């Protein structure tokens, strides 16, 4: 018996798994999703480097550009925070007439990074400095970032009353279909996510991608975290959900089909087990029908 992905496998079963996994990987198409590499998150009003993790996004750009230039990438997507000037996440707009607090916050002046609960709209929100306002310099992708031919762009956080950390859903849990449909229409089966901030928008995007059934991973050295504490929590959560955490060298090997994360192999094994169980159930139902005739 062999031990793999917490399963005891016979030699015959291991061989069957190997054939299936090889077939799946031979068809694999990989997308790189670059999250929110925008001026405001690099040197503007909400610089990631000012957080407790003290990670400089500029150091990630050469590694990221090298990854973007990989010829075997099937799709490159850039997401952008793209907020209206009175967005729900902005501290300066927290008391606007179109919103009401559920609780009174008069005991002290609200500050950046406070968490508040609105009665109207019905949502809880972290308050940030104004950032990535539509059509502003702060919302532009950094000038040193490479943009390959055929790249796609997804804007999020465009609605005044709801924030969107993930590029696949808003913070109220409603799905954002544009990126999901783009990935599926291009036949993408594996998604590598990187960008800003690792512990916020990258985290939520890659978890959503994984939940949608994509083989998912984050490229850690092509990302930068805001909070040291939240970055550690992010790593624990990703590991618990079998989301691969790789560096840019490993990401290149994945894109070139030279290597596969263990987490993806385990997911493919789980898919095969599910299909096998479904087939066995179908055979059982067919046998019951035949016996009743």
PDB file of N, CA and C in Angstrom, residues 167-242:
ATOM      1  N   UNK A 167     -12.289  39.360  -6.484  1.00  0.00           N
ATOM      2  CA  UNK A 167     -12.694  39.683  -7.853  1.00  0.00           C
ATOM      3  C   UNK A 167     -13.803  38.763  -8.338  1.00  0.00           C
ATOM      4  N   UNK A 168     -14.235  37.827  -7.467  1.00  0.00           N
ATOM      5  CA  UNK A 168     -15.260  36.857  -7.850  1.00  0.00           C
ATOM      6  C   UNK A 168     -16.545  36.990  -7.045  1.00  0.00           C
ATOM      7  N   UNK A 169     -16.540  37.838  -6.014  1.00  0.00           N
ATOM      8  CA  UNK A 169     -17.751  38.092  -5.231  1.00  0.00           C
ATOM      9  C   UNK A 169     -17.575  39.395  -4.473  1.00  0.00           C
ATOM     10  N   UNK A 170     -18.697  40.033  -4.109  1.00  0.00           N
ATOM     11  CA  UNK A 170     -18.580  41.233  -3.287  1.00  0.00           C
ATOM     12  C   UNK A 170     -18.597  40.845  -1.808  1.00  0.00           C
ATOM     13  N   UNK A 171     -18.412  41.824  -0.944  1.00  0.00           N
ATOM     14  CA  UNK A 171     -18.279  41.523   0.484  1.00  0.00           C
ATOM     15  C   UNK A 171     -19.586  41.123   1.150  1.00  0.00           C
ATOM     16  N   UNK A 172     -20.690  41.245   0.424  1.00  0.00           N
ATOM     17  CA  UNK A 172     -21.974  40.753   0.931  1.00  0.00           C
ATOM     18  C   UNK A 172     -22.266  39.334   0.461  1.00  0.00           C
ATOM     19  N   UNK A 173     -21.332  38.757  -0.298  1.00  0.00           N
ATOM     20  CA  UNK A 173     -21.484  37.375  -0.730  1.00  0.00           C
ATOM     21  C   UNK A 173     -22.121  37.184  -2.089  1.00  0.00           C
ATOM     22  N   UNK A 174     -22.461  38.266  -2.759  1.00  0.00           N
ATOM     23  CA  UNK A 174     -23.045  38.148  -4.102  1.00  0.00           C
ATOM     24  C   UNK A 174     -21.942  37.889  -5.125  1.00  0.00           C
ATOM     25  N   UNK A 175     -22.188  36.953  -6.028  1.00  0.00           N
ATOM     26  CA  UNK A 175     -21.182  36.601  -7.020  1.00  0.00           C
ATOM     27  C   UNK A 175     -20.979  37.731  -8.024  1.00  0.00           C
ATOM     28  N   UNK A 176     -19.714  37.936  -8.402  1.00  0.00           N
ATOM     29  CA  UNK A 176     -19.365  38.818  -9.512  1.00  0.00           C
ATOM     30  C   UNK A 176     -18.976  37.907 -10.669  1.00  0.00           C
ATOM     31  N   UNK A 177     -19.759  37.896 -11.704  1.00  0.00           N
ATOM     32  CA  UNK A 177     -19.663  36.853 -12.720  1.00  0.00           C
ATOM     33  C   UNK A 177     -18.628  37.120 -13.806  1.00  0.00           C
ATOM     34  N   UNK A 178     -18.164  38.360 -13.942  1.00  0.00           N
ATOM     35  CA  UNK A 178     -17.329  38.694 -15.096  1.00  0.00           C
ATOM     36  C   UNK A 178     -16.053  37.858 -15.145  1.00  0.00           C
ATOM     37  N   UNK A 179     -15.328  37.777 -14.041  1.00  0.00           N
ATOM     38  CA  UNK A 179     -14.081  37.012 -14.037  1.00  0.00           C
ATOM     39  C   UNK A 179     -14.351  35.520 -14.168  1.00  0.00           C
ATOM     40  N   UNK A 180     -15.336  35.014 -13.455  1.00  0.00           N
ATOM     41  CA  UNK A 180     -15.667  33.588 -13.549  1.00  0.00           C
ATOM     42  C   UNK A 180     -16.000  33.202 -14.986  1.00  0.00           C
ATOM     43  N   UNK A 181     -16.812  33.994 -15.642  1.00  0.00           N
ATOM     44  CA  UNK A 181     -17.190  33.696 -17.024  1.00  0.00           C
ATOM     45  C   UNK A 181     -15.995  33.811 -17.961  1.00  0.00           C
ATOM     46  N   UNK A 182     -15.108  34.775 -17.697  1.00  0.00           N
ATOM     47  CA  UNK A 182     -13.903  34.925 -18.515  1.00  0.00           C
ATOM     48  C   UNK A 182     -13.018  33.689 -18.396  1.00  0.00           C
ATOM     49  N   UNK A 183     -12.810  33.213 -17.191  1.00  0.00           N
ATOM     50  CA  UNK A 183     -11.987  32.023 -16.982  1.00  0.00           C
ATOM     51  C   UNK A 183     -12.602  30.804 -17.658  1.00  0.00           C
ATOM     52  N   UNK A 184     -13.895  30.616 -17.479  1.00  0.00           N
ATOM     53  CA  UNK A 184     -14.559  29.439 -18.045  1.00  0.00           C
ATOM     54  C   UNK A 184     -14.612  29.500 -19.566  1.00  0.00           C
ATOM     55  N   UNK A 185     -14.844  30.678 -20.119  1.00  0.00           N
ATOM     56  CA  UNK A 185     -14.922  30.800 -21.581  1.00  0.00           C
ATOM     57  C   UNK A 185     -13.576  30.551 -22.248  1.00  0.00           C
ATOM     58  N   UNK A 186     -12.491  30.716 -21.491  1.00  0.00           N
ATOM     59  CA  UNK A 186     -11.156  30.434 -22.014  1.00  0.00           C
ATOM     60  C   UNK A 186     -10.669  29.037 -21.640  1.00  0.00           C
ATOM     61  N   UNK A 187     -11.556  28.234 -21.060  1.00  0.00           N
ATOM     62  CA  UNK A 187     -11.201  26.863 -20.726  1.00  0.00           C
ATOM     63  C   UNK A 187     -10.171  26.734 -19.624  1.00  0.00           C
ATOM     64  N   UNK A 188     -10.078  27.737 -18.762  1.00  0.00           N
ATOM     65  CA  UNK A 188      -9.073  27.733 -17.700  1.00  0.00           C
ATOM     66  C   UNK A 188      -9.439  26.706 -16.631  1.00  0.00           C
ATOM     67  N   UNK A 189      -8.452  25.921 -16.228  1.00  0.00           N
ATOM     68  CA  UNK A 189      -8.667  24.941 -15.159  1.00  0.00           C
ATOM     69  C   UNK A 189      -7.823  25.237 -13.928  1.00  0.00           C
ATOM     70  N   UNK A 190      -6.773  26.046 -14.083  1.00  0.00           N
ATOM     71  CA  UNK A 190      -5.883  26.366 -12.964  1.00  0.00           C
ATOM     72  C   UNK A 190      -5.650  27.871 -12.907  1.00  0.00           C
ATOM     73  N   UNK A 191      -5.667  28.412 -11.687  1.00  0.00           N
ATOM     74  CA  UNK A 191      -5.551  29.856 -11.498  1.00  0.00           C
ATOM     75  C   UNK A 191      -4.440  30.144 -10.497  1.00  0.00           C
ATOM     76  N   UNK A 192      -3.468  30.944 -10.921  1.00  0.00           N
ATOM     77  CA  UNK A 192      -2.431  31.455 -10.026  1.00  0.00           C
ATOM     78  C   UNK A 192      -2.744  32.916  -9.741  1.00  0.00           C
ATOM     79  N   UNK A 193      -2.825  33.264  -8.461  1.00  0.00           N
ATOM     80  CA  UNK A 193      -3.224  34.609  -8.050  1.00  0.00           C
ATOM     81  C   UNK A 193      -2.069  35.270  -7.309  1.00  0.00           C
ATOM     82  N   UNK A 194      -1.857  36.555  -7.569  1.00  0.00           N
ATOM     83  CA  UNK A 194      -0.834  37.307  -6.850  1.00  0.00           C
ATOM     84  C   UNK A 194      -1.224  38.777  -6.850  1.00  0.00           C
ATOM     85  N   UNK A 195      -0.521  39.585  -6.061  1.00  0.00           N
ATOM     86  CA  UNK A 195      -0.800  41.014  -6.086  1.00  0.00           C
ATOM     87  C   UNK A 195      -0.943  41.617  -4.714  1.00  0.00           C
ATOM     88  N   UNK A 196      -1.877  42.575  -4.604  1.00  0.00           N
ATOM     89  CA  UNK A 196      -2.022  43.404  -3.406  1.00  0.00           C
ATOM     90  C   UNK A 196      -3.472  43.410  -2.937  1.00  0.00           C
ATOM     91  N   UNK A 197      -3.645  43.378  -1.672  1.00  0.00           N
ATOM     92  CA  UNK A 197      -2.686  42.925  -0.687  1.00  0.00           C
ATOM     93  C   UNK A 197      -2.877  41.422  -0.491  1.00  0.00           C
ATOM     94  N   UNK A 198      -1.784  40.743  -0.200  1.00  0.00           N
ATOM     95  CA  UNK A 198      -1.816  39.289  -0.059  1.00  0.00           C
ATOM     96  C   UNK A 198      -2.876  38.833   0.931  1.00  0.00           C
ATOM     97  N   UNK A 199      -3.003  39.568   2.039  1.00  0.00           N
ATOM     98  CA  UNK A 199      -3.880  39.145   3.126  1.00  0.00           C
ATOM     99  C   UNK A 199      -5.300  39.671   2.999  1.00  0.00           C
ATOM    100  N   UNK A 200      -5.588  40.405   1.917  1.00  0.00           N
ATOM    101  CA  UNK A 200      -6.946  40.935   1.751  1.00  0.00           C
ATOM    102  C   UNK A 200      -7.505  40.481   0.399  1.00  0.00           C
ATOM    103  N   UNK A 201      -7.236  41.226  -0.640  1.00  0.00           N
ATOM    104  CA  UNK A 201      -7.885  40.938  -1.929  1.00  0.00           C
ATOM    105  C   UNK A 201      -7.341  39.687  -2.608  1.00  0.00           C
ATOM    106  N   UNK A 202      -6.037  39.431  -2.481  1.00  0.00           N
ATOM    107  CA  UNK A 202      -5.485  38.183  -3.023  1.00  0.00           C
ATOM    108  C   UNK A 202      -6.105  36.993  -2.296  1.00  0.00           C
ATOM    109  N   UNK A 203      -6.148  37.078  -0.991  1.00  0.00           N
ATOM    110  CA  UNK A 203      -6.715  36.004  -0.160  1.00  0.00           C
ATOM    111  C   UNK A 203      -8.149  35.678  -0.573  1.00  0.00           C
ATOM    112  N   UNK A 204      -8.988  36.681  -0.650  1.00  0.00           N
ATOM    113  CA  UNK A 204     -10.401  36.438  -0.947  1.00  0.00           C
ATOM    114  C   UNK A 204     -10.593  35.939  -2.383  1.00  0.00           C
ATOM    115  N   UNK A 205      -9.795  36.444  -3.311  1.00  0.00           N
ATOM    116  CA  UNK A 205      -9.932  36.026  -4.710  1.00  0.00           C
ATOM    117  C   UNK A 205      -9.539  34.564  -4.896  1.00  0.00           C
ATOM    118  N   UNK A 206      -8.413  34.157  -4.312  1.00  0.00           N
ATOM    119  CA  UNK A 206      -7.960  32.777  -4.524  1.00  0.00           C
ATOM    120  C   UNK A 206      -8.867  31.784  -3.798  1.00  0.00           C
ATOM    121  N   UNK A 207      -9.412  32.159  -2.652  1.00  0.00           N
ATOM    122  CA  UNK A 207     -10.351  31.271  -1.955  1.00  0.00           C
ATOM    123  C   UNK A 207     -11.619  31.095  -2.784  1.00  0.00           C
ATOM    124  N   UNK A 208     -12.122  32.174  -3.360  1.00  0.00           N
ATOM    125  CA  UNK A 208     -13.301  32.065  -4.220  1.00  0.00           C
ATOM    126  C   UNK A 208     -13.013  31.206  -5.445  1.00  0.00           C
ATOM    127  N   UNK A 209     -11.837  31.383  -6.046  1.00  0.00           N
ATOM    128  CA  UNK A 209     -11.481  30.572  -7.216  1.00  0.00           C
ATOM    129  C   UNK A 209     -11.453  29.094  -6.855  1.00  0.00           C
ATOM    130  N   UNK A 210     -10.882  28.786  -5.712  1.00  0.00           N
ATOM    131  CA  UNK A 210     -10.832  27.400  -5.244  1.00  0.00           C
ATOM    132  C   UNK A 210     -12.232  26.845  -5.011  1.00  0.00           C
ATOM    133  N   UNK A 211     -13.092  27.650  -4.409  1.00  0.00           N
ATOM    134  CA  UNK A 211     -14.468  27.207  -4.142  1.00  0.00           C
ATOM    135  C   UNK A 211     -15.264  26.990  -5.424  1.00  0.00           C
ATOM    136  N   UNK A 212     -14.865  27.664  -6.494  1.00  0.00           N
ATOM    137  CA  UNK A 212     -15.534  27.485  -7.786  1.00  0.00           C
ATOM    138  C   UNK A 212     -15.016  26.262  -8.544  1.00  0.00           C
ATOM    139  N   UNK A 213     -14.017  25.579  -7.981  1.00  0.00           N
ATOM    140  CA  UNK A 213     -13.534  24.350  -8.591  1.00  0.00           C
ATOM    141  C   UNK A 213     -12.275  24.482  -9.414  1.00  0.00           C
ATOM    142  N   UNK A 214     -11.679  25.667  -9.458  1.00  0.00           N
ATOM    143  CA  UNK A 214     -10.411  25.832 -10.162  1.00  0.00           C
ATOM    144  C   UNK A 214      -9.271  25.316  -9.282  1.00  0.00           C
ATOM    145  N   UNK A 215      -8.280  24.672  -9.895  1.00  0.00           N
ATOM    146  CA  UNK A 215      -7.036  24.396  -9.186  1.00  0.00           C
ATOM    147  C   UNK A 215      -6.407  25.752  -8.891  1.00  0.00           C
ATOM    148  N   UNK A 216      -6.151  26.051  -7.627  1.00  0.00           N
ATOM    149  CA  UNK A 216      -5.827  27.429  -7.253  1.00  0.00           C
ATOM    150  C   UNK A 216      -4.546  27.511  -6.439  1.00  0.00           C
ATOM    151  N   UNK A 217      -3.813  28.608  -6.660  1.00  0.00           N
ATOM    152  CA  UNK A 217      -2.594  28.844  -5.897  1.00  0.00           C
ATOM    153  C   UNK A 217      -2.268  30.319  -5.842  1.00  0.00           C
ATOM    154  N   UNK A 218      -1.472  30.702  -4.849  1.00  0.00           N
ATOM    155  CA  UNK A 218      -0.982  32.075  -4.745  1.00  0.00           C
ATOM    156  C   UNK A 218       0.523  32.082  -4.972  1.00  0.00           C
ATOM    157  N   UNK A 219       0.998  33.146  -5.606  1.00  0.00           N
ATOM    158  CA  UNK A 219       2.431  33.327  -5.826  1.00  0.00           C
ATOM    159  C   UNK A 219       2.901  34.335  -4.779  1.00  0.00           C
ATOM    160  N   UNK A 220       3.522  33.835  -3.734  1.00  0.00           N
ATOM    161  CA  UNK A 220       3.777  34.664  -2.552  1.00  0.00           C
ATOM    162  C   UNK A 220       4.777  35.785  -2.820  1.00  0.00           C
ATOM    163  N   UNK A 221       5.868  35.518  -3.554  1.00  0.00           N
ATOM    164  CA  UNK A 221       6.871  36.566  -3.745  1.00  0.00           C
ATOM    165  C   UNK A 221       6.488  37.558  -4.846  1.00  0.00           C
ATOM    166  N   UNK A 222       5.346  37.343  -5.482  1.00  0.00           N
ATOM    167  CA  UNK A 222       4.788  38.334  -6.410  1.00  0.00           C
ATOM    168  C   UNK A 222       3.632  39.079  -5.748  1.00  0.00           C
ATOM    169  N   UNK A 223       3.584  39.020  -4.435  1.00  0.00           N
ATOM    170  CA  UNK A 223       2.532  39.658  -3.652  1.00  0.00           C
ATOM    171  C   UNK A 223       3.174  40.403  -2.490  1.00  0.00           C
ATOM    172  N   UNK A 224       2.389  41.259  -1.852  1.00  0.00           N
ATOM    173  CA  UNK A 224       2.832  41.937  -0.630  1.00  0.00           C
ATOM    174  C   UNK A 224       1.654  42.027   0.322  1.00  0.00           C
ATOM    175  N   UNK A 225       1.921  41.759   1.593  1.00  0.00           N
ATOM    176  CA  UNK A 225       0.875  41.770   2.614  1.00  0.00           C
ATOM    177  C   UNK A 225       0.839  43.104   3.338  1.00  0.00           C
ATOM    178  N   UNK A 226      -0.335  43.449   3.855  1.00  0.00           N
ATOM    179  CA  UNK A 226      -0.501  44.677   4.637  1.00  0.00           C
ATOM    180  C   UNK A 226      -0.272  44.403   6.126  1.00  0.00           C
ATOM    181  N   UNK A 227      -0.925  43.393   6.660  1.00  0.00           N
ATOM    182  CA  UNK A 227      -0.849  43.078   8.086  1.00  0.00           C
ATOM    183  C   UNK A 227      -0.062  41.790   8.299  1.00  0.00           C
ATOM    184  N   UNK A 228       0.936  41.845   9.166  1.00  0.00           N
ATOM    185  CA  UNK A 228       1.721  40.646   9.461  1.00  0.00           C
ATOM    186  C   UNK A 228       0.845  39.567  10.090  1.00  0.00           C
ATOM    187  N   UNK A 229      -0.035  39.973  10.988  1.00  0.00           N
ATOM    188  CA  UNK A 229      -0.922  39.016  11.653  1.00  0.00           C
ATOM    189  C   UNK A 229      -1.881  38.377  10.660  1.00  0.00           C
ATOM    190  N   UNK A 230      -2.487  39.187   9.806  1.00  0.00           N
ATOM    191  CA  UNK A 230      -3.443  38.654   8.841  1.00  0.00           C
ATOM    192  C   UNK A 230      -2.753  37.821   7.762  1.00  0.00           C
ATOM    193  N   UNK A 231      -1.502  38.157   7.454  1.00  0.00           N
ATOM    194  CA  UNK A 231      -0.752  37.352   6.484  1.00  0.00           C
ATOM    195  C   UNK A 231      -0.530  35.944   7.024  1.00  0.00           C
ATOM    196  N   UNK A 232      -0.198  35.847   8.309  1.00  0.00           N
ATOM    197  CA  UNK A 232      -0.020  34.530   8.931  1.00  0.00           C
ATOM    198  C   UNK A 232      -1.334  33.759   8.950  1.00  0.00           C
ATOM    199  N   UNK A 233      -2.427  34.448   9.246  1.00  0.00           N
ATOM    200  CA  UNK A 233      -3.747  33.803   9.224  1.00  0.00           C
ATOM    201  C   UNK A 233      -4.102  33.334   7.818  1.00  0.00           C
ATOM    202  N   UNK A 234      -3.733  34.147   6.822  1.00  0.00           N
ATOM    203  CA  UNK A 234      -4.015  33.796   5.428  1.00  0.00           C
ATOM    204  C   UNK A 234      -3.318  32.503   5.043  1.00  0.00           C
ATOM    205  N   UNK A 235      -2.053  32.387   5.395  1.00  0.00           N
ATOM    206  CA  UNK A 235      -1.296  31.181   5.065  1.00  0.00           C
ATOM    207  C   UNK A 235      -1.936  29.953   5.705  1.00  0.00           C
ATOM    208  N   UNK A 236      -2.342  30.075   6.958  1.00  0.00           N
ATOM    209  CA  UNK A 236      -2.994  28.951   7.640  1.00  0.00           C
ATOM    210  C   UNK A 236      -4.288  28.559   6.935  1.00  0.00           C
ATOM    211  N   UNK A 237      -5.079  29.560   6.547  1.00  0.00           N
ATOM    212  CA  UNK A 237      -6.349  29.251   5.890  1.00  0.00           C
ATOM    213  C   UNK A 237      -6.127  28.604   4.531  1.00  0.00           C
ATOM    214  N   UNK A 238      -5.195  29.136   3.753  1.00  0.00           N
ATOM    215  CA  UNK A 238      -4.940  28.567   2.427  1.00  0.00           C
ATOM    216  C   UNK A 238      -4.457  27.128   2.543  1.00  0.00           C
ATOM    217  N   UNK A 239      -3.583  26.877   3.495  1.00  0.00           N
ATOM    218  CA  UNK A 239      -3.092  25.509   3.695  1.00  0.00           C
ATOM    219  C   UNK A 239      -4.221  24.570   4.096  1.00  0.00           C
ATOM    220  N   UNK A 240      -5.136  25.054   4.926  1.00  0.00           N
ATOM    221  CA  UNK A 240      -6.244  24.207   5.385  1.00  0.00           C
ATOM    222  C   UNK A 240      -7.223  23.888   4.266  1.00  0.00           C
ATOM    223  N   UNK A 241      -7.241  24.721   3.222  1.00  0.00           N
ATOM    224  CA  UNK A 241      -8.173  24.522   2.116  1.00  0.00           C
ATOM    225  C   UNK A 241      -7.491  23.959   0.869  1.00  0.00           C
ATOM    226  N   UNK A 242      -6.268  23.448   1.038  1.00  0.00           N
ATOM    227  CA  UNK A 242      -5.517  22.826  -0.064  1.00  0.00           C
ATOM    228  C   UNK A 242      -5.304  23.772  -1.236  1.00  0.00           C
TER     229      UNK A 242
END
